[in-house]
């Protein structure tokens, strides 16, 4: 099974535009396949995630913010330090300050913020 950029973005968008709160359980297998096939996040997928975040995510909905942190966290092994840093102002800072987010999501946001500090490849 191959996970194309289009497939992943379609599934992520469907997850966030569904009437029920976003659940990442259906996305994890697809993301895991992508990670096993790619050493880095393709620019097309990175741009698609950014577009999806700004166009399809309900920024007033804490479950959307938390789930999108989960999406980035799932991709953490293929995200560059520059990519993670680019998410700080728009998403990660808010996640760290949002009192309604569950502790696991806050922990994931903290780990993402710290990753560039320990990245020896860049």
PDB file of C-alpha atoms in Angstrom, residues 3-113:
ATOM      1  CA  UNK A   3       0.384   6.615   0.586  1.00  0.00           C
ATOM      2  CA  UNK A   4       0.390   9.483  -1.885  1.00  0.00           C
ATOM      3  CA  UNK A   5       0.396  13.109  -0.877  1.00  0.00           C
ATOM      4  CA  UNK A   6      -3.045  13.546  -2.406  1.00  0.00           C
ATOM      5  CA  UNK A   7      -4.430  10.556  -0.459  1.00  0.00           C
ATOM      6  CA  UNK A   8      -3.093  11.844   2.833  1.00  0.00           C
ATOM      7  CA  UNK A   9      -4.360  15.386   2.328  1.00  0.00           C
ATOM      8  CA  UNK A  10      -7.770  14.103   1.229  1.00  0.00           C
ATOM      9  CA  UNK A  11      -8.078  11.937   4.348  1.00  0.00           C
ATOM     10  CA  UNK A  12      -6.875  14.671   6.688  1.00  0.00           C
ATOM     11  CA  UNK A  13      -9.271  17.198   5.140  1.00  0.00           C
ATOM     12  CA  UNK A  14     -12.166  14.714   5.445  1.00  0.00           C
ATOM     13  CA  UNK A  15     -11.296  14.139   9.099  1.00  0.00           C
ATOM     14  CA  UNK A  16     -11.433  17.846   9.893  1.00  0.00           C
ATOM     15  CA  UNK A  17     -14.508  18.667   7.820  1.00  0.00           C
ATOM     16  CA  UNK A  18     -16.615  15.823   9.227  1.00  0.00           C
ATOM     17  CA  UNK A  19     -19.409  16.894  11.599  1.00  0.00           C
ATOM     18  CA  UNK A  20     -17.967  14.876  14.488  1.00  0.00           C
ATOM     19  CA  UNK A  21     -14.773  15.892  16.336  1.00  0.00           C
ATOM     20  CA  UNK A  22     -11.624  14.860  14.452  1.00  0.00           C
ATOM     21  CA  UNK A  23     -10.189  11.452  15.330  1.00  0.00           C
ATOM     22  CA  UNK A  24      -6.697  10.508  14.224  1.00  0.00           C
ATOM     23  CA  UNK A  25      -7.085   6.743  14.491  1.00  0.00           C
ATOM     24  CA  UNK A  26      -8.014   6.419  10.812  1.00  0.00           C
ATOM     25  CA  UNK A  27      -5.131   8.646   9.709  1.00  0.00           C
ATOM     26  CA  UNK A  28      -2.313   6.949  11.619  1.00  0.00           C
ATOM     27  CA  UNK A  29      -1.923   3.911   9.326  1.00  0.00           C
ATOM     28  CA  UNK A  30      -1.783   6.142   6.247  1.00  0.00           C
ATOM     29  CA  UNK A  31       0.731   8.498   7.889  1.00  0.00           C
ATOM     30  CA  UNK A  32       2.836   5.537   9.057  1.00  0.00           C
ATOM     31  CA  UNK A  33       3.010   4.187   5.489  1.00  0.00           C
ATOM     32  CA  UNK A  34       4.040   7.620   4.212  1.00  0.00           C
ATOM     33  CA  UNK A  35       6.794   7.874   6.833  1.00  0.00           C
ATOM     34  CA  UNK A  36       8.092   4.403   5.978  1.00  0.00           C
ATOM     35  CA  UNK A  37       8.367   5.432   2.308  1.00  0.00           C
ATOM     36  CA  UNK A  38       9.789   8.959   2.723  1.00  0.00           C
ATOM     37  CA  UNK A  39      12.793  10.315   4.598  1.00  0.00           C
ATOM     38  CA  UNK A  40      11.454  13.889   4.561  1.00  0.00           C
ATOM     39  CA  UNK A  41       8.103  15.574   4.206  1.00  0.00           C
ATOM     40  CA  UNK A  42       7.558  16.425   0.541  1.00  0.00           C
ATOM     41  CA  UNK A  43       7.076  20.162  -0.125  1.00  0.00           C
ATOM     42  CA  UNK A  44       3.683  19.402  -1.700  1.00  0.00           C
ATOM     43  CA  UNK A  45       2.484  17.725   1.496  1.00  0.00           C
ATOM     44  CA  UNK A  46       3.970  20.436   3.693  1.00  0.00           C
ATOM     45  CA  UNK A  47       2.220  23.144   1.649  1.00  0.00           C
ATOM     46  CA  UNK A  48      -0.982  21.104   1.632  1.00  0.00           C
ATOM     47  CA  UNK A  49      -0.928  20.787   5.428  1.00  0.00           C
ATOM     48  CA  UNK A  50      -0.451  24.532   5.735  1.00  0.00           C
ATOM     49  CA  UNK A  51      -3.314  25.241   3.318  1.00  0.00           C
ATOM     50  CA  UNK A  52      -5.531  22.778   5.153  1.00  0.00           C
ATOM     51  CA  UNK A  53      -4.682  24.353   8.512  1.00  0.00           C
ATOM     52  CA  UNK A  54      -5.563  27.855   7.368  1.00  0.00           C
ATOM     53  CA  UNK A  55      -8.616  26.926   5.273  1.00  0.00           C
ATOM     54  CA  UNK A  56     -10.289  23.909   6.868  1.00  0.00           C
ATOM     55  CA  UNK A  57      -9.400  23.941  10.555  1.00  0.00           C
ATOM     56  CA  UNK A  58     -11.833  25.624  12.927  1.00  0.00           C
ATOM     57  CA  UNK A  59      -9.388  27.722  14.949  1.00  0.00           C
ATOM     58  CA  UNK A  60     -12.019  28.385  17.614  1.00  0.00           C
ATOM     59  CA  UNK A  61     -12.498  24.645  18.193  1.00  0.00           C
ATOM     60  CA  UNK A  62     -10.048  23.231  20.737  1.00  0.00           C
ATOM     61  CA  UNK A  63     -10.553  19.684  19.441  1.00  0.00           C
ATOM     62  CA  UNK A  64      -9.434  20.834  15.974  1.00  0.00           C
ATOM     63  CA  UNK A  65      -6.336  22.519  17.390  1.00  0.00           C
ATOM     64  CA  UNK A  66      -5.493  19.435  19.428  1.00  0.00           C
ATOM     65  CA  UNK A  67      -6.066  17.052  16.542  1.00  0.00           C
ATOM     66  CA  UNK A  68      -3.893  19.113  14.200  1.00  0.00           C
ATOM     67  CA  UNK A  69      -1.080  19.054  16.763  1.00  0.00           C
ATOM     68  CA  UNK A  70      -1.579  15.278  16.663  1.00  0.00           C
ATOM     69  CA  UNK A  71      -1.233  15.274  12.869  1.00  0.00           C
ATOM     70  CA  UNK A  72       2.043  17.200  13.040  1.00  0.00           C
ATOM     71  CA  UNK A  73       3.237  14.956  15.844  1.00  0.00           C
ATOM     72  CA  UNK A  74       2.476  11.891  13.725  1.00  0.00           C
ATOM     73  CA  UNK A  75       4.685  13.361  10.974  1.00  0.00           C
ATOM     74  CA  UNK A  76       7.447  14.365  13.425  1.00  0.00           C
ATOM     75  CA  UNK A  77       9.974  11.848  12.062  1.00  0.00           C
ATOM     76  CA  UNK A  78       9.898  13.449   8.604  1.00  0.00           C
ATOM     77  CA  UNK A  79       9.448  17.110   9.580  1.00  0.00           C
ATOM     78  CA  UNK A  80      12.476  19.340   9.190  1.00  0.00           C
ATOM     79  CA  UNK A  81      13.470  21.713  11.956  1.00  0.00           C
ATOM     80  CA  UNK A  82      12.532  24.626   9.695  1.00  0.00           C
ATOM     81  CA  UNK A  83       9.077  23.154   9.200  1.00  0.00           C
ATOM     82  CA  UNK A  84       8.502  22.705  12.924  1.00  0.00           C
ATOM     83  CA  UNK A  85       9.691  26.241  13.609  1.00  0.00           C
ATOM     84  CA  UNK A  86       7.287  27.555  10.963  1.00  0.00           C
ATOM     85  CA  UNK A  87       4.380  26.012  12.902  1.00  0.00           C
ATOM     86  CA  UNK A  88       5.328  27.700  16.173  1.00  0.00           C
ATOM     87  CA  UNK A  89       3.508  31.024  15.763  1.00  0.00           C
ATOM     88  CA  UNK A  90       0.433  29.655  14.045  1.00  0.00           C
ATOM     89  CA  UNK A  91      -0.213  26.488  16.065  1.00  0.00           C
ATOM     90  CA  UNK A  92       2.287  25.316  18.648  1.00  0.00           C
ATOM     91  CA  UNK A  93       2.384  28.464  20.780  1.00  0.00           C
ATOM     92  CA  UNK A  94      -1.405  28.396  21.021  1.00  0.00           C
ATOM     93  CA  UNK A  95      -1.387  24.706  21.901  1.00  0.00           C
ATOM     94  CA  UNK A  96       1.069  25.338  24.718  1.00  0.00           C
ATOM     95  CA  UNK A  97      -1.116  28.121  26.110  1.00  0.00           C
ATOM     96  CA  UNK A  98      -4.554  26.550  25.622  1.00  0.00           C
ATOM     97  CA  UNK A  99      -5.849  25.428  29.053  1.00  0.00           C
ATOM     98  CA  UNK A 100      -8.598  23.267  27.532  1.00  0.00           C
ATOM     99  CA  UNK A 101      -6.235  20.974  25.621  1.00  0.00           C
ATOM    100  CA  UNK A 102      -5.616  17.565  27.125  1.00  0.00           C
ATOM    101  CA  UNK A 103      -2.214  16.914  28.674  1.00  0.00           C
ATOM    102  CA  UNK A 104      -1.137  14.464  25.959  1.00  0.00           C
ATOM    103  CA  UNK A 105      -1.637  17.108  23.258  1.00  0.00           C
ATOM    104  CA  UNK A 106       0.302  19.688  25.270  1.00  0.00           C
ATOM    105  CA  UNK A 107       3.083  17.123  25.728  1.00  0.00           C
ATOM    106  CA  UNK A 108       3.157  16.514  21.959  1.00  0.00           C
ATOM    107  CA  UNK A 109       3.330  20.264  21.289  1.00  0.00           C
ATOM    108  CA  UNK A 110       6.234  20.591  23.758  1.00  0.00           C
ATOM    109  CA  UNK A 111       8.097  17.735  22.093  1.00  0.00           C
ATOM    110  CA  UNK A 112       7.613  19.327  18.675  1.00  0.00           C
ATOM    111  CA  UNK A 113       8.913  22.677  19.938  1.00  0.00           C
TER     112      UNK A 113
END
